[in-house]
Amino acid sequence: MKKWVKSVSVRDTRMWVVLYFIAASVAAVFTAFIYPPKALAAAGTPMLVHWISFGGAFIGVVTGLFIGVYVNYFIYLVLRSILNQDAADKTLVKRSLYLATCISTVVSSLLSLLLMVIIGGEPNQIVNFLMAVVGSAVLAYLIYNFFTYLVKQVKLARWYSGILFIIYLLPTLIGLLLKK
């Protein structure tokens, strides 16, 4: 892994962004058409609602990638200034963020799809929480590796990966707490 992380290129980034969109499209198809939420399936909703659900999910995925990467970049800038770290190559930092986001999302999407097929529908809250933990852990691991071996900022890698792990778990934790 170290060897690949050190030599990651624009081609790798493009490949993972394409895989990200493919995995997100398949996940959107599963949640809109194959295993829709119980409220949609029980109501006998027209097919247009399913298509709107699919389109909304896909638009959310596309905008989520870019907004997520730039929010993570902003967190990186704040953390870098707090830790008094030198500025790294902006291209390498953004490449690291895109790759980490795309790879972790592809892994999470594939696991979610596998669970949907095994369970036969939408997973419960505990399974969703475990999926969020897995996705956050994969993202933190990738961020740590990219910032250690590609960006070459070890101290920042430790802090940044830990903070992103917690930030990515917060929405799921808040959702679990509010439902009780």
GROMACS .gro file of N, CA and C in nm:
model
  540
    1MET      N    1   0.082  -0.119   0.000
    1MET     CA    2   0.000   0.000   0.000
    1MET      C    3   0.087   0.126   0.000
    2LYS      N    4   0.196   0.124   0.076
    2LYS     CA    5   0.283   0.241   0.082
    2LYS      C    6   0.336   0.278  -0.057
    3LYS      N    7   0.373   0.176  -0.131
    3LYS     CA    8   0.428   0.200  -0.264
    3LYS      C    9   0.325   0.265  -0.355
    4TRP      N   10   0.201   0.216  -0.350
    4TRP     CA   11   0.096   0.274  -0.435
    4TRP      C   12   0.064   0.416  -0.390
    5VAL      N   13   0.053   0.438  -0.259
    5VAL     CA   14   0.020   0.570  -0.207
    5VAL      C   15   0.126   0.672  -0.247
    6LYS      N   16   0.253   0.633  -0.243
    6LYS     CA   17   0.361   0.725  -0.279
    6LYS      C   18   0.358   0.763  -0.427
    7SER      N   19   0.310   0.672  -0.511
    7SER     CA   20   0.315   0.696  -0.655
    7SER      C   21   0.178   0.718  -0.718
    8VAL      N   22   0.078   0.753  -0.639
    8VAL     CA   23  -0.056   0.773  -0.692
    8VAL      C   24  -0.056   0.888  -0.792
    9SER      N   25  -0.134   0.873  -0.899
    9SER     CA   26  -0.131   0.971  -1.007
    9SER      C   27  -0.270   1.024  -1.036
   10VAL      N   28  -0.276   1.114  -1.133
   10VAL     CA   29  -0.404   1.170  -1.177
   10VAL      C   30  -0.491   1.059  -1.234
   11ARG      N   31  -0.430   0.965  -1.303
   11ARG     CA   32  -0.504   0.852  -1.362
   11ARG      C   33  -0.574   0.771  -1.254
   12ASP      N   34  -0.504   0.746  -1.143
   12ASP     CA   35  -0.565   0.673  -1.031
   12ASP      C   36  -0.683   0.750  -0.974
   13THR      N   37  -0.667   0.881  -0.962
   13THR     CA   38  -0.774   0.964  -0.908
   13THR      C   39  -0.896   0.957  -0.998
   14ARG      N   40  -0.876   0.970  -1.128
   14ARG     CA   41  -0.989   0.962  -1.223
   14ARG      C   42  -1.058   0.827  -1.215
   15MET      N   43  -0.978   0.721  -1.207
   15MET     CA   44  -1.035   0.587  -1.201
   15MET      C   45  -1.124   0.571  -1.076
   16TRP      N   46  -1.076   0.619  -0.961
   16TRP     CA   47  -1.154   0.605  -0.839
   16TRP      C   48  -1.275   0.696  -0.837
   17VAL      N   49  -1.268   0.812  -0.901
   17VAL     CA   50  -1.387   0.898  -0.910
   17VAL      C   51  -1.492   0.830  -0.996
   18VAL      N   52  -1.452   0.768  -1.106
   18VAL     CA   53  -1.546   0.695  -1.191
   18VAL      C   54  -1.607   0.578  -1.112
   19LEU      N   55  -1.524   0.502  -1.040
   19LEU     CA   56  -1.575   0.393  -0.958
   19LEU      C   57  -1.671   0.444  -0.850
   20TYR      N   58  -1.641   0.561  -0.796
   20TYR     CA   59  -1.729   0.624  -0.697
   20TYR      C   60  -1.867   0.649  -0.758
   21PHE      N   61  -1.871   0.706  -0.878
   21PHE     CA   62  -1.999   0.735  -0.942
   21PHE      C   63  -2.073   0.607  -0.980
   22ILE      N   64  -2.001   0.505  -1.023
   22ILE     CA   65  -2.065   0.377  -1.056
   22ILE      C   66  -2.125   0.315  -0.931
   23ALA      N   67  -2.048   0.308  -0.823
   23ALA     CA   68  -2.098   0.250  -0.698
   23ALA      C   69  -2.216   0.329  -0.644
   24ALA      N   70  -2.209   0.461  -0.653
   24ALA     CA   71  -2.319   0.545  -0.606
   24ALA      C   72  -2.444   0.526  -0.693
   25SER      N   73  -2.426   0.510  -0.822
   25SER     CA   74  -2.539   0.487  -0.912
   25SER      C   75  -2.607   0.354  -0.882
   26VAL      N   76  -2.526   0.250  -0.860
   26VAL     CA   77  -2.583   0.119  -0.827
   26VAL      C   78  -2.656   0.127  -0.694
   27ALA      N   79  -2.597   0.195  -0.596
   27ALA     CA   80  -2.663   0.210  -0.466
   27ALA      C   81  -2.794   0.288  -0.481
   28ALA      N   82  -2.795   0.390  -0.565
   28ALA     CA   83  -2.917   0.468  -0.587
   28ALA      C   84  -3.024   0.382  -0.654
   29VAL      N   85  -2.986   0.298  -0.748
   29VAL     CA   86  -3.082   0.207  -0.813
   29VAL      C   87  -3.140   0.111  -0.711
   30PHE      N   88  -3.054   0.056  -0.625
   30PHE     CA   89  -3.102  -0.037  -0.523
   30PHE      C   90  -3.201   0.030  -0.430
   31THR      N   91  -3.168   0.151  -0.383
   31THR     CA   92  -3.256   0.217  -0.286
   31THR      C   93  -3.380   0.277  -0.349
   32ALA      N   94  -3.378   0.308  -0.478
   32ALA     CA   95  -3.494   0.368  -0.542
   32ALA      C   96  -3.587   0.264  -0.604
   33PHE      N   97  -3.530   0.157  -0.659
   33PHE     CA   98  -3.612   0.063  -0.735
   33PHE      C   99  -3.619  -0.078  -0.676
   34ILE      N  100  -3.506  -0.134  -0.637
   34ILE     CA  101  -3.504  -0.274  -0.596
   34ILE      C  102  -3.550  -0.291  -0.451
   35TYR      N  103  -3.490  -0.216  -0.360
   35TYR     CA  104  -3.528  -0.220  -0.218
   35TYR      C  105  -3.562  -0.079  -0.171
   36PRO      N  106  -3.677  -0.024  -0.216
   36PRO     CA  107  -3.710   0.112  -0.172
   36PRO      C  108  -3.748   0.113  -0.024
   37PRO      N  109  -3.742   0.230   0.038
   37PRO     CA  110  -3.784   0.239   0.179
   37PRO      C  111  -3.928   0.189   0.194
   38LYS      N  112  -3.960   0.138   0.311
   38LYS     CA  113  -4.091   0.077   0.335
   38LYS      C  114  -4.206   0.173   0.307
   39ALA      N  115  -4.188   0.300   0.339
   39ALA     CA  116  -4.295   0.397   0.316
   39ALA      C  117  -4.324   0.412   0.167
   40LEU      N  118  -4.222   0.407   0.084
   40LEU     CA  119  -4.242   0.416  -0.061
   40LEU      C  120  -4.303   0.288  -0.116
   41ALA      N  121  -4.256   0.176  -0.071
   41ALA     CA  122  -4.302   0.048  -0.124
   41ALA      C  123  -4.447   0.019  -0.082
   42ALA      N  124  -4.482   0.052   0.042
   42ALA     CA  125  -4.616   0.021   0.093
   42ALA      C  126  -4.723   0.112   0.034
   43ALA      N  127  -4.687   0.230   0.000
   43ALA     CA  128  -4.786   0.325  -0.049
   43ALA      C  129  -4.825   0.299  -0.193
   44GLY      N  130  -4.756   0.211  -0.263
   44GLY     CA  131  -4.787   0.186  -0.403
   44GLY      C  132  -4.764   0.310  -0.488
   45THR      N  133  -4.655   0.376  -0.463
   45THR     CA  134  -4.626   0.502  -0.531
   45THR      C  135  -4.599   0.480  -0.680
   46PRO      N  136  -4.630   0.581  -0.759
   46PRO     CA  137  -4.604   0.568  -0.903
   46PRO      C  138  -4.453   0.566  -0.932
   47MET      N  139  -4.419   0.516  -1.049
   47MET     CA  140  -4.279   0.500  -1.087
   47MET      C  141  -4.206   0.635  -1.092
   48LEU      N  142  -4.277   0.743  -1.121
   48LEU     CA  143  -4.213   0.875  -1.126
   48LEU      C  144  -4.147   0.910  -0.993
   49VAL      N  145  -4.209   0.871  -0.882
   49VAL     CA  146  -4.152   0.899  -0.750
   49VAL      C  147  -4.020   0.824  -0.733
   50HIS      N  148  -4.016   0.700  -0.783
   50HIS     CA  149  -3.891   0.623  -0.775
   50HIS      C  150  -3.782   0.689  -0.859
   51TRP      N  151  -3.817   0.738  -0.977
   51TRP     CA  152  -3.718   0.805  -1.062
   51TRP      C  153  -3.670   0.935  -0.998
   52ILE      N  154  -3.761   1.007  -0.934
   52ILE     CA  155  -3.722   1.130  -0.865
   52ILE      C  156  -3.629   1.096  -0.748
   53SER      N  157  -3.660   0.988  -0.677
   53SER     CA  158  -3.573   0.943  -0.568
   53SER      C  159  -3.434   0.907  -0.621
   54PHE      N  160  -3.429   0.837  -0.732
   54PHE     CA  161  -3.301   0.801  -0.793
   54PHE      C  162  -3.223   0.926  -0.836
   55GLY      N  163  -3.291   1.020  -0.903
   55GLY     CA  164  -3.224   1.143  -0.948
   55GLY      C  165  -3.175   1.227  -0.832
   56GLY      N  166  -3.256   1.237  -0.727
   56GLY     CA  167  -3.214   1.311  -0.609
   56GLY      C  168  -3.093   1.249  -0.541
   57ALA      N  169  -3.093   1.117  -0.534
   57ALA     CA  170  -2.978   1.047  -0.474
   57ALA      C  171  -2.853   1.070  -0.556
   58PHE      N  172  -2.865   1.064  -0.687
   58PHE     CA  173  -2.747   1.082  -0.772
   58PHE      C  174  -2.695   1.226  -0.766
   59ILE      N  175  -2.785   1.322  -0.766
   59ILE     CA  176  -2.744   1.463  -0.753
   59ILE      C  177  -2.675   1.484  -0.619
   60GLY      N  178  -2.730   1.423  -0.514
   60GLY     CA  179  -2.668   1.433  -0.382
   60GLY      C  180  -2.528   1.373  -0.377
   61VAL      N  181  -2.510   1.263  -0.450
   61VAL     CA  182  -2.378   1.199  -0.453
   61VAL      C  183  -2.277   1.287  -0.526
   62VAL      N  184  -2.318   1.343  -0.639
   62VAL     CA  185  -2.226   1.427  -0.717
   62VAL      C  186  -2.187   1.551  -0.638
   63THR      N  187  -2.285   1.621  -0.586
   63THR     CA  188  -2.253   1.742  -0.510
   63THR      C  189  -2.184   1.707  -0.378
   64GLY      N  190  -2.221   1.594  -0.319
   64GLY     CA  191  -2.160   1.553  -0.193
   64GLY      C  192  -2.011   1.529  -0.205
   65LEU      N  193  -1.969   1.474  -0.319
   65LEU     CA  194  -1.826   1.450  -0.337
   65LEU      C  195  -1.748   1.580  -0.334
   66PHE      N  196  -1.792   1.676  -0.412
   66PHE     CA  197  -1.718   1.802  -0.422
   66PHE      C  198  -1.731   1.886  -0.296
   67ILE      N  199  -1.849   1.893  -0.240
   67ILE     CA  200  -1.866   1.969  -0.116
   67ILE      C  201  -1.788   1.904  -0.003
   68GLY      N  202  -1.796   1.770   0.005
   68GLY     CA  203  -1.724   1.697   0.110
   68GLY      C  204  -1.574   1.717   0.102
   69VAL      N  205  -1.521   1.711  -0.019
   69VAL     CA  206  -1.376   1.729  -0.036
   69VAL      C  207  -1.335   1.870   0.005
   70TYR      N  208  -1.413   1.970  -0.033
   70TYR     CA  209  -1.374   2.106   0.001
   70TYR      C  210  -1.397   2.138   0.148
   71VAL      N  211  -1.495   2.077   0.211
   71VAL     CA  212  -1.510   2.093   0.357
   71VAL      C  213  -1.392   2.027   0.427
   72ASN      N  214  -1.353   1.907   0.380
   72ASN     CA  215  -1.235   1.841   0.437
   72ASN      C  216  -1.109   1.923   0.414
   73TYR      N  217  -1.100   1.988   0.300
   73TYR     CA  218  -0.984   2.074   0.272
   73TYR      C  219  -0.982   2.193   0.367
   74PHE      N  220  -1.099   2.249   0.395
   74PHE     CA  221  -1.107   2.360   0.490
   74PHE      C  222  -1.064   2.314   0.629
   75ILE      N  223  -1.108   2.195   0.671
   75ILE     CA  224  -1.067   2.139   0.799
   75ILE      C  225  -0.915   2.120   0.800
   76TYR      N  226  -0.860   2.074   0.689
   76TYR     CA  227  -0.715   2.058   0.677
   76TYR      C  228  -0.644   2.192   0.697
   77LEU      N  229  -0.695   2.298   0.634
   77LEU     CA  230  -0.632   2.430   0.647
   77LEU      C  231  -0.637   2.480   0.791
   78VAL      N  232  -0.751   2.461   0.856
   78VAL     CA  233  -0.765   2.505   0.996
   78VAL      C  234  -0.669   2.426   1.085
   79LEU      N  235  -0.668   2.295   1.067
   79LEU     CA  236  -0.581   2.210   1.149
   79LEU      C  237  -0.434   2.239   1.123
   80ARG      N  238  -0.400   2.264   0.997
   80ARG     CA  239  -0.261   2.297   0.963
   80ARG      C  240  -0.216   2.425   1.032
   81SER      N  241  -0.306   2.524   1.037
   81SER     CA  242  -0.269   2.649   1.103
   81SER      C  243  -0.261   2.631   1.256
   82ILE      N  244  -0.348   2.548   1.313
   82ILE     CA  245  -0.343   2.523   1.457
   82ILE      C  246  -0.215   2.450   1.495
   83LEU      N  247  -0.174   2.353   1.414
   83LEU     CA  248  -0.054   2.274   1.444
   83LEU      C  249   0.074   2.338   1.393
   84ASN      N  250   0.064   2.457   1.332
   84ASN     CA  251   0.179   2.528   1.277
   84ASN      C  252   0.260   2.443   1.179
   85GLN      N  253   0.191   2.378   1.087
   85GLN     CA  254   0.256   2.295   0.986
   85GLN      C  255   0.278   2.377   0.859
   86ASP      N  256   0.383   2.344   0.788
   86ASP     CA  257   0.410   2.410   0.660
   86ASP      C  258   0.305   2.368   0.558
   87ALA      N  259   0.283   2.455   0.463
   87ALA     CA  260   0.187   2.425   0.357
   87ALA      C  261   0.242   2.314   0.268
   88ALA      N  262   0.156   2.219   0.236
   88ALA     CA  263   0.194   2.110   0.145
   88ALA      C  264   0.146   2.146   0.005
   89ASP      N  265   0.187   2.067  -0.091
   89ASP     CA  266   0.143   2.086  -0.228
   89ASP      C  267  -0.010   2.070  -0.234
   90LYS      N  268  -0.077   2.176  -0.277
   90LYS     CA  269  -0.223   2.179  -0.280
   90LYS      C  270  -0.280   2.066  -0.367
   91THR      N  271  -0.213   2.036  -0.476
   91THR     CA  272  -0.259   1.930  -0.566
   91THR      C  273  -0.254   1.794  -0.497
   92LEU      N  274  -0.146   1.768  -0.425
   92LEU     CA  275  -0.134   1.640  -0.355
   92LEU      C  276  -0.237   1.627  -0.242
   93VAL      N  277  -0.264   1.737  -0.175
   93VAL     CA  278  -0.363   1.734  -0.067
   93VAL      C  279  -0.502   1.705  -0.125
   94LYS      N  280  -0.540   1.775  -0.231
   94LYS     CA  281  -0.672   1.752  -0.290
   94LYS      C  282  -0.681   1.613  -0.352
   95ARG      N  283  -0.575   1.567  -0.414
   95ARG     CA  284  -0.574   1.431  -0.470
   95ARG      C  285  -0.595   1.330  -0.358
   96SER      N  286  -0.527   1.353  -0.246
   96SER     CA  287  -0.542   1.263  -0.131
   96SER      C  288  -0.686   1.262  -0.081
   97LEU      N  289  -0.746   1.381  -0.074
   97LEU     CA  290  -0.883   1.390  -0.025
   97LEU      C  291  -0.982   1.324  -0.121
   98TYR      N  292  -0.966   1.348  -0.250
   98TYR     CA  293  -1.054   1.284  -0.348
   98TYR      C  294  -1.040   1.132  -0.343
   99LEU      N  295  -0.918   1.084  -0.341
   99LEU     CA  296  -0.896   0.939  -0.339
   99LEU      C  297  -0.951   0.876  -0.211
  100ALA      N  298  -0.922   0.936  -0.098
  100ALA     CA  299  -0.970   0.879   0.029
  100ALA      C  300  -1.122   0.878   0.034
  101THR      N  301  -1.185   0.986  -0.010
  101THR     CA  302  -1.331   0.993  -0.011
  101THR      C  303  -1.390   0.890  -0.106
  102CYS      N  304  -1.336   0.881  -0.226
  102CYS     CA  305  -1.390   0.789  -0.325
  102CYS      C  306  -1.369   0.643  -0.284
  103ILE      N  307  -1.251   0.609  -0.240
  103ILE     CA  308  -1.223   0.470  -0.203
  103ILE      C  309  -1.308   0.428  -0.083
  104SER      N  310  -1.316   0.513   0.019
  104SER     CA  311  -1.395   0.476   0.137
  104SER      C  312  -1.543   0.466   0.102
  105THR      N  313  -1.592   0.551   0.014
  105THR     CA  314  -1.733   0.545  -0.025
  105THR      C  315  -1.761   0.420  -0.109
  106VAL      N  316  -1.670   0.384  -0.197
  106VAL     CA  317  -1.688   0.262  -0.277
  106VAL      C  318  -1.692   0.140  -0.185
  107VAL      N  319  -1.600   0.133  -0.090
  107VAL     CA  320  -1.598   0.020   0.003
  107VAL      C  321  -1.728   0.016   0.084
  108SER      N  322  -1.771   0.130   0.135
  108SER     CA  323  -1.895   0.136   0.213
  108SER      C  324  -2.016   0.100   0.129
  109SER      N  325  -2.020   0.150   0.005
  109SER     CA  326  -2.133   0.121  -0.083
  109SER      C  327  -2.141  -0.027  -0.116
  110LEU      N  328  -2.027  -0.088  -0.145
  110LEU     CA  329  -2.028  -0.230  -0.176
  110LEU      C  330  -2.072  -0.314  -0.056
  111LEU      N  331  -2.024  -0.278   0.062
  111LEU     CA  332  -2.069  -0.349   0.183
  111LEU      C  333  -2.218  -0.328   0.209
  112SER      N  334  -2.266  -0.206   0.188
  112SER     CA  335  -2.409  -0.178   0.206
  112SER      C  336  -2.494  -0.257   0.108
  113LEU      N  337  -2.450  -0.261  -0.018
  113LEU     CA  338  -2.525  -0.337  -0.118
  113LEU      C  339  -2.527  -0.485  -0.084
  114LEU      N  340  -2.415  -0.536  -0.040
  114LEU     CA  341  -2.408  -0.676  -0.001
  114LEU      C  342  -2.504  -0.705   0.115
  115LEU      N  343  -2.506  -0.615   0.213
  115LEU     CA  344  -2.598  -0.632   0.326
  115LEU      C  345  -2.743  -0.620   0.283
  116MET      N  346  -2.773  -0.529   0.190
  116MET     CA  347  -2.909  -0.516   0.139
  116MET      C  348  -2.956  -0.646   0.074
  117VAL      N  349  -2.868  -0.706  -0.003
  117VAL     CA  350  -2.903  -0.831  -0.071
  117VAL      C  351  -2.921  -0.944   0.031
  118ILE      N  352  -2.830  -0.951   0.129
  118ILE     CA  353  -2.839  -1.057   0.230
  118ILE      C  354  -2.963  -1.040   0.317
  119ILE      N  355  -2.986  -0.918   0.364
  119ILE     CA  356  -3.100  -0.891   0.452
  119ILE      C  357  -3.231  -0.889   0.373
  120GLY      N  358  -3.223  -0.845   0.249
  120GLY     CA  359  -3.344  -0.836   0.167
  120GLY      C  360  -3.416  -0.704   0.186
  121GLY      N  361  -3.343  -0.601   0.207
  121GLY     CA  362  -3.404  -0.469   0.223
  121GLY      C  363  -3.313  -0.375   0.298
  122GLU      N  364  -3.375  -0.272   0.351
  122GLU     CA  365  -3.300  -0.169   0.422
  122GLU      C  366  -3.252  -0.220   0.558
  123PRO      N  367  -3.123  -0.204   0.589
  123PRO     CA  368  -3.071  -0.252   0.718
  123PRO      C  369  -3.123  -0.170   0.835
  124ASN      N  370  -3.115  -0.226   0.955
  124ASN     CA  371  -3.162  -0.155   1.074
  124ASN      C  372  -3.058  -0.053   1.120
  125GLN      N  373  -3.087   0.016   1.231
  125GLN     CA  374  -3.002   0.124   1.280
  125GLN      C  375  -2.864   0.075   1.324
  126ILE      N  376  -2.858  -0.040   1.385
  126ILE     CA  377  -2.730  -0.090   1.433
  126ILE      C  378  -2.639  -0.123   1.316
  127VAL      N  379  -2.695  -0.185   1.214
  127VAL     CA  380  -2.616  -0.216   1.094
  127VAL      C  381  -2.571  -0.088   1.026
  128ASN      N  382  -2.659   0.011   1.021
  128ASN     CA  383  -2.621   0.141   0.962
  128ASN      C  384  -2.508   0.206   1.043
  129PHE      N  385  -2.515   0.195   1.175
  129PHE     CA  386  -2.409   0.250   1.258
  129PHE      C  387  -2.277   0.178   1.232
  130LEU      N  388  -2.282   0.046   1.224
  130LEU     CA  389  -2.160  -0.031   1.196
  130LEU      C  390  -2.103   0.005   1.058
  131MET      N  391  -2.189   0.028   0.962
  131MET     CA  392  -2.142   0.069   0.829
  131MET      C  393  -2.077   0.207   0.835
  132ALA      N  394  -2.133   0.296   0.917
  132ALA     CA  395  -2.072   0.428   0.934
  132ALA      C  396  -1.936   0.418   1.000
  133VAL      N  397  -1.923   0.327   1.097
  133VAL     CA  398  -1.793   0.306   1.163
  133VAL      C  399  -1.692   0.253   1.062
  134VAL      N  400  -1.733   0.156   0.981
  134VAL     CA  401  -1.643   0.099   0.880
  134VAL      C  402  -1.601   0.207   0.780
  135GLY      N  403  -1.699   0.284   0.730
  135GLY     CA  404  -1.667   0.391   0.634
  135GLY      C  405  -1.575   0.496   0.692
  136SER      N  406  -1.600   0.535   0.817
  136SER     CA  407  -1.515   0.634   0.883
  136SER      C  408  -1.375   0.580   0.908
  137ALA      N  409  -1.367   0.452   0.946
  137ALA     CA  410  -1.236   0.392   0.972
  137ALA      C  411  -1.154   0.380   0.844
  138VAL      N  412  -1.219   0.340   0.735
  138VAL     CA  413  -1.149   0.331   0.606
  138VAL      C  414  -1.102   0.469   0.562
  139LEU      N  415  -1.188   0.570   0.577
  139LEU     CA  416  -1.150   0.706   0.540
  139LEU      C  417  -1.031   0.753   0.625
  140ALA      N  418  -1.037   0.732   0.756
  140ALA     CA  419  -0.929   0.775   0.844
  140ALA      C  420  -0.798   0.704   0.810
  141TYR      N  421  -0.806   0.574   0.783
  141TYR     CA  422  -0.687   0.497   0.746
  141TYR      C  423  -0.625   0.550   0.617
  142LEU      N  424  -0.710   0.577   0.519
  142LEU     CA  425  -0.659   0.629   0.391
  142LEU      C  426  -0.601   0.769   0.406
  143ILE      N  427  -0.670   0.855   0.480
  143ILE     CA  428  -0.620   0.991   0.504
  143ILE      C  429  -0.484   0.983   0.572
  144TYR      N  430  -0.473   0.897   0.673
  144TYR     CA  431  -0.345   0.883   0.743
  144TYR      C  432  -0.235   0.842   0.646
  145ASN      N  433  -0.262   0.742   0.564
  145ASN     CA  434  -0.160   0.694   0.470
  145ASN      C  435  -0.125   0.797   0.364
  146PHE      N  436  -0.226   0.862   0.308
  146PHE     CA  437  -0.198   0.963   0.205
  146PHE      C  438  -0.119   1.080   0.262
  147PHE      N  439  -0.156   1.126   0.380
  147PHE     CA  440  -0.087   1.241   0.437
  147PHE      C  441   0.051   1.203   0.492
  148THR      N  442   0.070   1.077   0.526
  148THR     CA  443   0.201   1.033   0.573
  148THR      C  444   0.297   1.011   0.457
  149TYR      N  445   0.253   0.939   0.355
  149TYR     CA  446   0.345   0.895   0.249
  149TYR      C  447   0.342   0.981   0.123
  150LEU      N  448   0.229   1.044   0.092
  150LEU     CA  449   0.223   1.128  -0.028
  150LEU      C  450   0.248   1.274   0.005
  151VAL      N  451   0.176   1.326   0.102
  151VAL     CA  452   0.189   1.467   0.140
  151VAL      C  453   0.308   1.489   0.232
  152LYS      N  454   0.349   1.384   0.304
  152LYS     CA  455   0.465   1.383   0.392
  152LYS      C  456   0.449   1.480   0.511
  153GLN      N  457   0.333   1.470   0.577
  153GLN     CA  458   0.308   1.546   0.698
  153GLN      C  459   0.251   1.450   0.803
  154VAL      N  460   0.341   1.383   0.875
  154VAL     CA  461   0.303   1.276   0.966
  154VAL      C  462   0.222   1.328   1.084
  155LYS      N  463   0.267   1.435   1.146
  155LYS     CA  464   0.196   1.489   1.262
  155LYS      C  465   0.054   1.530   1.223
  156LEU      N  466   0.042   1.596   1.111
  156LEU     CA  467  -0.089   1.638   1.063
  156LEU      C  468  -0.174   1.516   1.027
  157ALA      N  469  -0.113   1.414   0.973
  157ALA     CA  470  -0.186   1.292   0.934
  157ALA      C  471  -0.254   1.229   1.054
  158ARG      N  472  -0.185   1.224   1.167
  158ARG     CA  473  -0.242   1.163   1.288
  158ARG      C  474  -0.364   1.241   1.336
  159TRP      N  475  -0.348   1.370   1.349
  159TRP     CA  476  -0.458   1.453   1.397
  159TRP      C  477  -0.574   1.457   1.299
  160TYR      N  478  -0.541   1.477   1.174
  160TYR     CA  479  -0.643   1.493   1.069
  160TYR      C  480  -0.727   1.367   1.054
  161SER      N  481  -0.663   1.251   1.052
  161SER     CA  482  -0.739   1.127   1.036
  161SER      C  483  -0.830   1.102   1.157
  162GLY      N  484  -0.781   1.132   1.275
  162GLY     CA  485  -0.864   1.116   1.395
  162GLY      C  486  -0.983   1.210   1.398
  163ILE      N  487  -0.959   1.333   1.361
  163ILE     CA  488  -1.069   1.432   1.361
  163ILE      C  489  -1.173   1.396   1.255
  164LEU      N  490  -1.129   1.357   1.136
  164LEU     CA  491  -1.224   1.318   1.032
  164LEU      C  492  -1.302   1.193   1.070
  165PHE      N  493  -1.237   1.100   1.140
  165PHE     CA  494  -1.308   0.981   1.187
  165PHE      C  495  -1.425   1.021   1.276
  166ILE      N  496  -1.400   1.111   1.369
  166ILE     CA  497  -1.506   1.156   1.461
  166ILE      C  498  -1.613   1.236   1.387
  167ILE      N  499  -1.571   1.326   1.299
  167ILE     CA  500  -1.667   1.409   1.225
  167ILE      C  501  -1.759   1.323   1.138
  168TYR      N  502  -1.705   1.221   1.076
  168TYR     CA  503  -1.787   1.137   0.989
  168TYR      C  504  -1.881   1.045   1.069
  169LEU      N  505  -1.853   1.021   1.196
  169LEU     CA  506  -1.943   0.942   1.279
  169LEU      C  507  -2.052   1.026   1.345
  170LEU      N  508  -2.031   1.155   1.359
  170LEU     CA  509  -2.126   1.240   1.429
  170LEU      C  510  -2.268   1.236   1.374
  171PRO      N  511  -2.291   1.247   1.242
  171PRO     CA  512  -2.430   1.243   1.194
  171PRO      C  513  -2.502   1.113   1.230
  172THR      N  514  -2.432   1.002   1.223
  172THR     CA  515  -2.494   0.874   1.256
  172THR      C  516  -2.525   0.866   1.405
  173LEU      N  517  -2.431   0.911   1.489
  173LEU     CA  518  -2.454   0.911   1.633
  173LEU      C  519  -2.570   1.002   1.671
  174ILE      N  520  -2.576   1.119   1.612
  174ILE     CA  521  -2.686   1.212   1.640
  174ILE      C  522  -2.818   1.151   1.595
  175GLY      N  523  -2.819   1.087   1.478
  175GLY     CA  524  -2.940   1.021   1.430
  175GLY      C  525  -2.987   0.911   1.524
  176LEU      N  526  -2.894   0.833   1.576
  176LEU     CA  527  -2.931   0.728   1.671
  176LEU      C  528  -2.986   0.786   1.801
  177LEU      N  529  -2.926   0.892   1.849
  177LEU     CA  530  -2.970   0.953   1.973
  177LEU      C  531  -3.107   1.020   1.959
  178LEU      N  532  -3.132   1.081   1.845
  178LEU     CA  533  -3.261   1.151   1.825
  178LEU      C  534  -3.377   1.054   1.805
  179LYS      N  535  -3.350   0.934   1.755
  179LYS     CA  536  -3.457   0.838   1.733
  179LYS      C  537  -3.502   0.769   1.859
  180LYS      N  538  -3.422   0.779   1.966
  180LYS     CA  539  -3.461   0.715   2.092
  180LYS      C  540  -3.546   0.805   2.169
   0.00000   0.00000   0.00000
